[in-house]
Coordinates of C-alpha atoms in Angstrom, one line a residue:
X625 CA 16.1 4.0 14.8
X626 CA 12.7 5.4 14.0
X627 CA 12.8 8.3 11.4
X628 CA 11.7 11.5 13.2
X629 CA 8.2 11.9 11.7
X630 CA 4.6 12.7 12.7
X631 CA 2.1 9.8 11.9
X632 CA -1.7 10.8 11.6
X633 CA -3.8 8.4 11.3
X634 CA -7.4 8.6 9.5
X635 CA -10.7 6.8 9.3
X636 CA -12.5 9.0 6.8
X637 CA -10.9 10.5 3.3
X638 CA -11.9 14.1 3.5
X639 CA -9.2 15.2 6.1
X640 CA -6.8 13.1 4.6
X641 CA -7.8 13.5 0.9
X642 CA -5.6 16.3 -0.4
X643 CA -2.1 15.2 1.4
X644 CA -2.7 11.8 -0.2
X645 CA -3.3 13.6 -3.7
X646 CA -0.1 15.7 -3.1
X647 CA 2.0 12.9 -1.9
X648 CA 1.0 10.8 -4.7
X649 CA 1.4 13.5 -7.6
X650 CA 5.1 13.5 -6.0
X651 CA 5.7 10.0 -5.9
X652 CA 4.4 9.0 -9.2
X653 CA 5.3 12.1 -11.3
X654 CA 7.3 10.2 -13.6
X655 CA 4.3 7.9 -14.3
X656 CA 1.3 10.7 -14.5
X657 CA 1.2 10.6 -18.1
X658 CA -0.1 7.1 -18.2
X659 CA -3.8 6.6 -17.7
X660 CA -3.6 4.2 -14.5
X661 CA -1.4 6.8 -12.7
X662 CA -2.9 10.0 -13.8
X663 CA -4.0 11.7 -10.4
X664 CA -7.5 11.7 -11.5
X665 CA -7.3 8.1 -11.9
X666 CA -5.9 7.7 -8.4
X667 CA -8.7 10.3 -6.9
X668 CA -11.4 7.9 -8.2
X669 CA -9.9 4.7 -6.7
X670 CA -9.1 6.8 -3.6
X671 CA -12.7 7.5 -3.4
X672 CA -13.9 4.2 -4.2
X673 CA -11.7 2.3 -1.4
X674 CA -12.3 4.9 1.4
X675 CA -16.1 4.0 0.9
X676 CA -15.4 0.0 1.4
X677 CA -15.3 -1.8 5.0
X678 CA -12.2 -1.2 7.2
X679 CA -10.6 1.6 5.2
X680 CA -7.7 3.4 6.8
X681 CA -4.9 6.0 6.2
X682 CA -1.7 6.7 7.8
X683 CA 0.2 10.4 6.5
X684 CA 3.6 10.9 7.6
X685 CA 4.6 14.4 8.1
X686 CA 7.7 16.1 8.6
X687 CA 7.8 20.1 9.9
X688 CA 4.2 19.8 8.9
X689 CA 5.0 18.7 5.1
X690 CA 3.4 15.2 4.1
X691 CA 6.3 13.0 3.0
X692 CA 4.6 9.7 2.8
X693 CA 1.4 7.7 3.1
X694 CA -0.7 4.2 3.4
X695 CA -3.8 3.2 2.8
X696 CA -5.6 -0.3 3.1
X697 CA -9.4 -1.6 3.7
X698 CA -10.5 -5.0 4.7
X699 CA -11.3 -7.9 2.0
X700 CA -13.3 -10.5 2.3
X701 CA -13.8 -14.0 0.1
X702 CA -16.3 -12.2 -2.0
X703 CA -14.3 -9.0 -2.9
X704 CA -13.0 -8.4 -6.2
X705 CA -9.7 -8.0 -4.8
X706 CA -9.3 -11.9 -4.5
X707 CA -11.2 -13.0 -7.6
X708 CA -9.0 -11.3 -9.8
X709 CA -6.1 -13.0 -8.9
X710 CA -4.7 -16.1 -10.9
X711 CA -4.3 -18.9 -9.7
X712 CA -7.2 -18.1 -7.5
X713 CA -5.8 -17.7 -3.8
X714 CA -5.8 -20.7 -1.1
X715 CA -9.0 -20.5 0.8
X716 CA -6.3 -19.8 4.0
X717 CA -5.8 -16.4 2.9
X718 CA -9.7 -15.9 1.7
X719 CA -12.0 -17.6 4.3
X720 CA -11.7 -14.7 6.6
X721 CA -11.4 -10.9 6.1
X722 CA -7.6 -9.8 5.4
X723 CA -6.3 -6.3 5.0
X724 CA -5.4 -5.1 1.6
X725 CA -2.6 -2.5 1.4
X726 CA -3.7 -0.7 -1.5
X727 CA -1.3 2.1 -1.8
X728 CA 2.3 3.2 -0.3
X729 CA 4.3 5.5 -1.3
X730 CA 7.2 8.0 0.1
X731 CA 8.7 11.2 -1.7
X732 CA 12.2 10.8 -2.9
X733 CA 14.0 12.5 -0.5
X734 CA 12.9 10.3 2.3
X735 CA 13.1 6.8 0.6
X736 CA 15.7 4.7 2.1
X737 CA 15.3 6.1 5.7
X738 CA 12.8 3.5 6.6
X739 CA 9.8 5.5 6.6
X740 CA 7.9 3.5 4.3
X741 CA 8.3 0.6 7.1
X742 CA 7.4 2.6 9.7
X743 CA 4.0 3.5 7.7
X744 CA 3.4 0.2 6.8
X745 CA 3.7 -1.1 10.1
X746 CA 1.3 1.9 11.9
X747 CA -0.9 1.1 9.5
X748 CA -1.1 -2.2 10.5
X749 CA -0.7 -2.0 14.4
X750 CA -3.9 -1.9 15.5
X751 CA -5.8 -4.3 12.7
X752 CA -7.0 -7.5 13.9
X753 CA -7.4 -9.6 10.4
X754 CA -4.4 -12.4 10.0
X755 CA -3.1 -11.5 6.9
X756 CA -2.2 -8.8 4.9
X757 CA -2.4 -8.9 0.9
X758 CA -0.7 -6.0 -1.4
X759 CA -0.6 -5.8 -5.4
X760 CA 3.0 -4.9 -6.9
X761 CA 4.3 -4.2 -10.2
X762 CA 7.0 -6.4 -10.3
X763 CA 9.1 -3.9 -12.7
X764 CA 8.8 -1.1 -10.5
X765 CA 12.4 0.2 -9.4
X766 CA 13.7 -2.6 -11.8
X767 CA 12.3 -5.4 -9.2
X768 CA 13.6 -3.3 -5.9
X769 CA 9.8 -2.9 -4.6
X770 CA 8.9 -6.4 -4.9
X771 CA 12.2 -7.5 -3.3
X772 CA 11.8 -4.8 -0.6
X773 CA 8.0 -6.8 -0.1
X774 CA 9.8 -9.9 0.2
X775 CA 12.3 -8.5 3.0
X776 CA 8.9 -7.1 4.8
X777 CA 7.6 -11.3 4.7
X778 CA 5.4 -10.8 1.8
X779 CA 5.4 -13.9 -0.5
X780 CA 4.1 -14.1 -3.9
X781 CA 0.1 -15.7 -4.2
X782 CA -0.3 -14.9 -8.0
X783 CA -1.0 -12.3 -10.4
X784 CA -3.4 -9.9 -11.3
X785 CA -4.6 -6.9 -13.6
X786 CA -7.0 -4.9 -12.0
X787 CA -8.0 -3.0 -15.1
X788 CA -7.1 -3.0 -18.5
X789 CA -4.8 0.0 -18.2
X790 CA -3.1 -1.3 -15.1
X791 CA 0.3 -3.1 -15.7
X792 CA 0.2 -7.0 -14.4
X793 CA 1.0 -6.8 -10.9
X794 CA 2.0 -9.6 -8.7
X795 CA -0.1 -10.2 -5.6
X796 CA 1.6 -10.8 -2.5
X797 CA 0.4 -12.2 0.9
X798 CA 1.6 -12.2 4.7
X799 CA 0.5 -13.3 7.6
X800 CA 0.3 -11.3 11.0
X801 CA 1.9 -10.5 13.6
X802 CA 4.3 -8.3 12.0
X803 CA 7.7 -8.5 12.6
X804 CA 9.7 -5.8 14.0
X805 CA 12.9 -4.5 11.7
X806 CA 16.0 -4.4 13.5
X807 CA 17.2 -1.2 11.0
X808 CA 15.8 0.3 8.0
X809 CA 16.1 -2.3 4.7
X810 CA 19.1 -0.3 2.7
X811 CA 16.7 -0.6 -0.6
X812 CA 13.8 1.1 1.6
X813 CA 11.1 3.3 -0.1

């Protein structure tokens, strides 16, 4: 069953920016003291990513309050996204544009309800790229977040450290079309 939320789609950052920042600050509250996770660092990444091709975002609202979000953009073979992954990803993934899921987060009271998957699927529903890729900290939630993405059909393709302040991330990819979940994952975000 889909949780009772309103999803709003954005193709420019300004109308979504404050909601994205607010939810991010809440989702990452325990990490905000680390330079890579500071709200200012996220805001800089958000502003940079929103200028890249194919940027789009989804914010989920319950009773008018933003409770979760995701955003993505298109990446091609020359994008730094692919160039930072080791070993280099197979041409199968990079020879055409792919969707790079840059951020996804859900506030704590709504985790485990299927909201993250609902936001994820809505963000990708109208995309035409054949693959979607993301990067995850393999230690997040003691590996729970990585396992969740595996349950959504993502597979590991390498590692990346996007900046010196960033942890080493696991790069993952999956093909489209999206498979539809039958029920929220018990360990859902």
